[in-house]
Tab-separated table of C-alpha atoms in Angstrom:
chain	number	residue	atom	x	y	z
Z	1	UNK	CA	0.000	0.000	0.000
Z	2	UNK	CA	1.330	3.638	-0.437
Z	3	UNK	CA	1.001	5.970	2.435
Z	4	UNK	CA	0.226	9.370	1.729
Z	5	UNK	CA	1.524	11.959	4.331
Z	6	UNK	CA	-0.332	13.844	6.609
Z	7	UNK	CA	1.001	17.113	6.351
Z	8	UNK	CA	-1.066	20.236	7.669
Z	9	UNK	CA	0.428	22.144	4.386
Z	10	UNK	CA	-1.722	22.341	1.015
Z	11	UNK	CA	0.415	20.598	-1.696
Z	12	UNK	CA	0.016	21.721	-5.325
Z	13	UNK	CA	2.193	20.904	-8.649
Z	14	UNK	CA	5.607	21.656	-7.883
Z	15	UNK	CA	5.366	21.656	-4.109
Z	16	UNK	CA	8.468	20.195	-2.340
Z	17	UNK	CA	7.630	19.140	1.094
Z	18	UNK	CA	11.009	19.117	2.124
Z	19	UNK	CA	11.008	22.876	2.044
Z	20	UNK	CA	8.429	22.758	4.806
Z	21	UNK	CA	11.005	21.759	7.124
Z	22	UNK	CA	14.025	23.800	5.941
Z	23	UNK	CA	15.772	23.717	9.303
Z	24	UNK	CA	15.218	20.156	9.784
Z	25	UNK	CA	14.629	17.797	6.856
Z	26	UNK	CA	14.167	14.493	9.083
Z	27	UNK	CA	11.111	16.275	9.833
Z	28	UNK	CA	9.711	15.506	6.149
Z	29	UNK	CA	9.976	12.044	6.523
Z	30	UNK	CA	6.539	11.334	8.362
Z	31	UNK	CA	5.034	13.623	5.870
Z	32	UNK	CA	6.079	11.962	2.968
Z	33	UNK	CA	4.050	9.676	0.755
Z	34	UNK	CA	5.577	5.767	1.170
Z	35	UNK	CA	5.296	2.338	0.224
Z	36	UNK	CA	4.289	0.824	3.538
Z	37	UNK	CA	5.934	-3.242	3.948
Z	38	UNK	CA	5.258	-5.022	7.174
Z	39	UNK	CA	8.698	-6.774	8.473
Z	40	UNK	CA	8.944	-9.670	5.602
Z	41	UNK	CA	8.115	-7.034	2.877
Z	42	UNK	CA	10.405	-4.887	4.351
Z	43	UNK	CA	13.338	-7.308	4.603
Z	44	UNK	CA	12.806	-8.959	1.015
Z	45	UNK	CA	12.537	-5.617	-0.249
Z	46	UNK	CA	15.798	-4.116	1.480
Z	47	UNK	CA	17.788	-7.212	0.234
Z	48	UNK	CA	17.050	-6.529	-2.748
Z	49	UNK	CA	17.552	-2.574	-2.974
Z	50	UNK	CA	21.197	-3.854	-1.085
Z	51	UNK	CA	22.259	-6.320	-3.406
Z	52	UNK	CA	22.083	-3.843	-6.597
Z	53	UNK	CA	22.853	-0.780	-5.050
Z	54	UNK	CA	26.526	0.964	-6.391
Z	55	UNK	CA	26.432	3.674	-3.589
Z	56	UNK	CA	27.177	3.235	-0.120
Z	57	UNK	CA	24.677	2.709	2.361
Z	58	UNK	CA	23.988	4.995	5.237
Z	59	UNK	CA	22.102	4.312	8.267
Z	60	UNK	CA	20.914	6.422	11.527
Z	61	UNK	CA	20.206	4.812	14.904
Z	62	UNK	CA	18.519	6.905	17.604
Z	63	UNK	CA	16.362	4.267	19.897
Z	64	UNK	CA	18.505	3.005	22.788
Z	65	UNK	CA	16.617	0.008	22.875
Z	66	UNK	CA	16.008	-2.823	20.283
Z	67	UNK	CA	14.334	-6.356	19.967
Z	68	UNK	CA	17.060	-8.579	18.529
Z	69	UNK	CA	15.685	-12.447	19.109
Z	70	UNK	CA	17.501	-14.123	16.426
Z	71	UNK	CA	20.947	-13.271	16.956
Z	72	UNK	CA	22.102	-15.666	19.416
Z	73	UNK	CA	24.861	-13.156	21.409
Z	74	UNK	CA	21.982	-10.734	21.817
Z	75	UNK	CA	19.695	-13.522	23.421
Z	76	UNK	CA	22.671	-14.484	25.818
Z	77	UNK	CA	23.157	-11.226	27.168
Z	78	UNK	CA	19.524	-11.021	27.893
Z	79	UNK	CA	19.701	-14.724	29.609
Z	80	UNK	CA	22.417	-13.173	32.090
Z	81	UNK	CA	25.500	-15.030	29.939
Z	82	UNK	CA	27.717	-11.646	28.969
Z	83	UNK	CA	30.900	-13.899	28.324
Z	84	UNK	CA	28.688	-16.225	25.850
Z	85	UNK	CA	27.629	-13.107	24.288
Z	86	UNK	CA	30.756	-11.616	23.473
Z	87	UNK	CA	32.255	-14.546	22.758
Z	88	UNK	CA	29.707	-14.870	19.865
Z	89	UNK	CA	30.078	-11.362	19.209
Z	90	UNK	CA	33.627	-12.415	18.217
Z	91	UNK	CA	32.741	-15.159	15.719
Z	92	UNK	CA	30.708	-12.801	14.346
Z	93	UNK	CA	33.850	-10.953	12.595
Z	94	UNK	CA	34.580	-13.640	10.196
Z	95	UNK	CA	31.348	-13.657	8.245
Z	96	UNK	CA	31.154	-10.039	8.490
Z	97	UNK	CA	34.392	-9.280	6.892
Z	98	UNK	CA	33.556	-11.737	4.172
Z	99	UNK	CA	29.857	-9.484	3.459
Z	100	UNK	CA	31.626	-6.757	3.268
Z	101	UNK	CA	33.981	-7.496	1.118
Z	102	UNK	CA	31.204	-8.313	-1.611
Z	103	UNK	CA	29.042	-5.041	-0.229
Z	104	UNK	CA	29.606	-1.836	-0.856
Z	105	UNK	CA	30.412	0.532	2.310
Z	106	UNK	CA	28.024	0.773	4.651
Z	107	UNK	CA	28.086	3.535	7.230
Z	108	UNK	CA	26.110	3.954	10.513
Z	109	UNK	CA	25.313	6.858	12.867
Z	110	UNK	CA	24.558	5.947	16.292
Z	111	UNK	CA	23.334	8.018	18.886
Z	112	UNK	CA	24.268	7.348	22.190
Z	113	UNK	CA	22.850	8.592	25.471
Z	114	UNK	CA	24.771	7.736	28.582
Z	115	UNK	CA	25.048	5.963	30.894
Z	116	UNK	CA	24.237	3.510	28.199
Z	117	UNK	CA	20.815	0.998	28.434
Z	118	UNK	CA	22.139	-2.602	28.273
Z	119	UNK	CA	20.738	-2.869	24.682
Z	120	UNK	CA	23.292	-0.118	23.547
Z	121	UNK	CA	26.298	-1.599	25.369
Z	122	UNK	CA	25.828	-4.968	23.873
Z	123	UNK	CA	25.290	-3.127	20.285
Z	124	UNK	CA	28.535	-1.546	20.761
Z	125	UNK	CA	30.911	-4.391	20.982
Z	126	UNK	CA	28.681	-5.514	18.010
Z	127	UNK	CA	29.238	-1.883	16.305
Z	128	UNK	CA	33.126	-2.625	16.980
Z	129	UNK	CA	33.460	-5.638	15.681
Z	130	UNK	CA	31.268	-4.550	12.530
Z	131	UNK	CA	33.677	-1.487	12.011
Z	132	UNK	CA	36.768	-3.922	11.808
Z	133	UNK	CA	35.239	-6.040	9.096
Z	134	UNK	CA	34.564	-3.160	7.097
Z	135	UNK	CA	31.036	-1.122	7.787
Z	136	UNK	CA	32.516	2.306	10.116
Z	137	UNK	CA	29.940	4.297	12.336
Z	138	UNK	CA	30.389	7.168	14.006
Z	139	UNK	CA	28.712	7.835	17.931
Z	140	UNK	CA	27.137	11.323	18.267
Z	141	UNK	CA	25.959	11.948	22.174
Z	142	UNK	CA	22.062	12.627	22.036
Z	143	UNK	CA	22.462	16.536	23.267
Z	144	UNK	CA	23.910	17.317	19.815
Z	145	UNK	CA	21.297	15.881	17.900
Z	146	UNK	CA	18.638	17.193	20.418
Z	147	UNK	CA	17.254	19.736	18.099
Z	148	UNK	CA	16.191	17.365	15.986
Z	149	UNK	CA	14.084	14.799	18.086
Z	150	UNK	CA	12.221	12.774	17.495
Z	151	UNK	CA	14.527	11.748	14.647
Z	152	UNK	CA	13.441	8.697	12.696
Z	153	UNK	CA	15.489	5.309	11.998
Z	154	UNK	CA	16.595	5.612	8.590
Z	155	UNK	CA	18.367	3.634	6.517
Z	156	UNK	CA	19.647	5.282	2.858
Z	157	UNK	CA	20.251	3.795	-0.047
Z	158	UNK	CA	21.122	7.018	-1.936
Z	159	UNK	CA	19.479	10.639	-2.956
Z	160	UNK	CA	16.379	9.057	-3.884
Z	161	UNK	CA	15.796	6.103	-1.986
Z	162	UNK	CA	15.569	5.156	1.829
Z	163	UNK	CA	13.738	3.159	4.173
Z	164	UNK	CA	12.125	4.438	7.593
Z	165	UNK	CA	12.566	1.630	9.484
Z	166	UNK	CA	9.221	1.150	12.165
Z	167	UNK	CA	9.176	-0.267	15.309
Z	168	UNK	CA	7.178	-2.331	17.876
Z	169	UNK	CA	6.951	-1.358	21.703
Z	170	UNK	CA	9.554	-3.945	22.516
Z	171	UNK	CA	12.072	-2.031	20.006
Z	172	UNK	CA	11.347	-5.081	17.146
Z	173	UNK	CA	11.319	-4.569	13.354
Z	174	UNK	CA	7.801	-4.895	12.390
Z	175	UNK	CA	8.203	-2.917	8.491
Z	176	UNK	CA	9.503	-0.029	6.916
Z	177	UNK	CA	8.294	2.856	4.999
Z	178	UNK	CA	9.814	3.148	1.182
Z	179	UNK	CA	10.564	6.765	0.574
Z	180	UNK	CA	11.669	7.402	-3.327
Z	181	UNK	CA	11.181	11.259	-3.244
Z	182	UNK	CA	14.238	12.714	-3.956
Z	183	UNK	CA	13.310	16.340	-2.466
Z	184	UNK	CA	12.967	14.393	0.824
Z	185	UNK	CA	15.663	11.559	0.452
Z	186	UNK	CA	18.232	14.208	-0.829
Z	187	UNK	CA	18.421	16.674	2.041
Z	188	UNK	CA	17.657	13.085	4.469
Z	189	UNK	CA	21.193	12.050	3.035
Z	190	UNK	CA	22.629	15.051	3.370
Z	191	UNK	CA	22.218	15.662	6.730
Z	192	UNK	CA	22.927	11.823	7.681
Z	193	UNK	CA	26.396	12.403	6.428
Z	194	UNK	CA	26.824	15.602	8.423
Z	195	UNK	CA	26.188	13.509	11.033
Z	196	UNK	CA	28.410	10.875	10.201
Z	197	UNK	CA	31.328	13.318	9.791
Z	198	UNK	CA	30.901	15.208	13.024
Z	199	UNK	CA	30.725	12.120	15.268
Z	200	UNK	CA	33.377	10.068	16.937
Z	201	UNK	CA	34.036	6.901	15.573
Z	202	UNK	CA	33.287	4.012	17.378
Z	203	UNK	CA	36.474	1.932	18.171
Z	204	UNK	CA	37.599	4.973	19.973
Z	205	UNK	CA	34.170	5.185	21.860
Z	206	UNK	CA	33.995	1.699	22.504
Z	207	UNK	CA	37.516	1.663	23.939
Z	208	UNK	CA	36.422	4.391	26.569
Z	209	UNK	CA	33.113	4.372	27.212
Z	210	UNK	CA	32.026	0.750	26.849
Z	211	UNK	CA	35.023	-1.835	27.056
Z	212	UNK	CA	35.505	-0.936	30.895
Z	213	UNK	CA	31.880	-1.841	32.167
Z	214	UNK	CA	31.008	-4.456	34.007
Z	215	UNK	CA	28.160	-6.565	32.426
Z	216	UNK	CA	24.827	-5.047	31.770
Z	217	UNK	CA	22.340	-5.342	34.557
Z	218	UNK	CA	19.120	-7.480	32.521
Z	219	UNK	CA	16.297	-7.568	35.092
Z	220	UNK	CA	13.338	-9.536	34.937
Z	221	UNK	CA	11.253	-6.826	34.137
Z	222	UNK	CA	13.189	-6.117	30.734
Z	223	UNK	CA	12.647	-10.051	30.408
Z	224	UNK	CA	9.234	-10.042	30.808
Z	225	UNK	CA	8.406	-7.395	28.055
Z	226	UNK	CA	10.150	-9.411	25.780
Z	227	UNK	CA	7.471	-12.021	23.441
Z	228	UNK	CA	8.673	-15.473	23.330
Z	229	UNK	CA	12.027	-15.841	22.091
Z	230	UNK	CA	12.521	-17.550	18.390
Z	231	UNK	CA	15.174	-19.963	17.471
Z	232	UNK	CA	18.787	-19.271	18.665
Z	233	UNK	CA	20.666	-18.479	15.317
Z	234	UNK	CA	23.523	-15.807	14.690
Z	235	UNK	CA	22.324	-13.711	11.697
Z	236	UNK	CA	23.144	-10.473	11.731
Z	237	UNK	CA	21.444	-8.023	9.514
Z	238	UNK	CA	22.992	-5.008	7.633
């Protein structure tokens, strides 16, 4: 289905919707009209997109939290097992370096509050590891992107074409929003890799901020919100 977006502005030929939101293009992105995929659409479709794209990739992570059940080292560290996890963090660098070296670059911006929610301290060692093999990211602190909250998950496969990536309440994939409007995917990409190039990159981060913690604290609470877990596997997604 194609979602139209609800903007409060009158469009007519010729109207560019980014220009609504001049000092903050993210702001477009709910606005603009989308193919809507629930979370198999969305994956099938993203494969493909990935595996005939010829720029590189950019993504943006804001949420602190996400729902990761089929990656195995995510499921340990949420069973209390932080050695098993990074352990299978670190088999994770072989098949990684092999993707990448068949991908073309793929480049993350993470935002990072601290102190970090156990989610985001596992994702970092995971981050680290993904940097090594070949896919960099760059950590901005959330006060510097704190004029433009509530920014959306985005994932960019150039100037006109990216993915809004949508989320459950447990912080799991359930679709994504195609966006091919290039007067709203063009300043999106734009200000992604502004982003990108005023953050710190990760290894360093990691190295201070996240290598000298003890292990997450997973309560039974954060267990509890989580639905029933699906088979343990170690796929890792882009």
């Amino acid at each position: 289905m194609t979602e139209h977006g609800a903007s409060n502005t009158v469009d007519h030929p010729g109207h560019d919707p980014a220009q609504d939101f001049v000092g903050n293009p993210f702001a477009a992105v709910a606005h603009a009209d989308a193919l809507v995929l629930d979370a198999e659409g969305y994956h099938a479709a993203f494969d493909r997109d990935h595996a005939v794209t010829a720029e590189p990739m950019w993504k943006l992570e804001r949420a602190q939290t996400f729902y990761e059940p089929d990656v195995a080292s995510w499921r340990a560290m949420m069973d209390g097992d932080w050695a098993g996890s990074l352990a299978l963090v670190a088999d994770m660098a072989g098949p990684l370096r092999r993707y990448f070296m068949s991908r073309v670059p793929v480049r993350r911006v993470r935002v990072a509050e601290l102190p970090v929610t156990a989610y985001l301290q596992w994702e970092m060692h995971v981050l680290a590891v993904r940097a090594r093999a070949g896919s960099p990211c760059r950590v901005l602190p959330a006060a510097r992107v704190a004029h433009l909250d509530p920014l959306p998950e985005l994932v960019v496969f150039g100037p006109s074409l990216m993915y809004e990536v949508l989320y459950d309440e447990y912080g799991g994939c359930r679709g994504g929003r195609r966006i091919t409007d290039a007067r709203v995917v063009g300043p999106c990409l734009a200000a992604v890799r502004a982003l990108f190039a005023a953050g710190e990159d990760v290894l360093a981060f990691h190295e201070r901020e996240i290598a000298p913690l003890p292990p997450p604290a997973v309560t039974d609470a954060m267990r509890a919100a989580v639905p029933g877990y699906g088979h343990r596997t170690e796929e890792f997604r882009v």
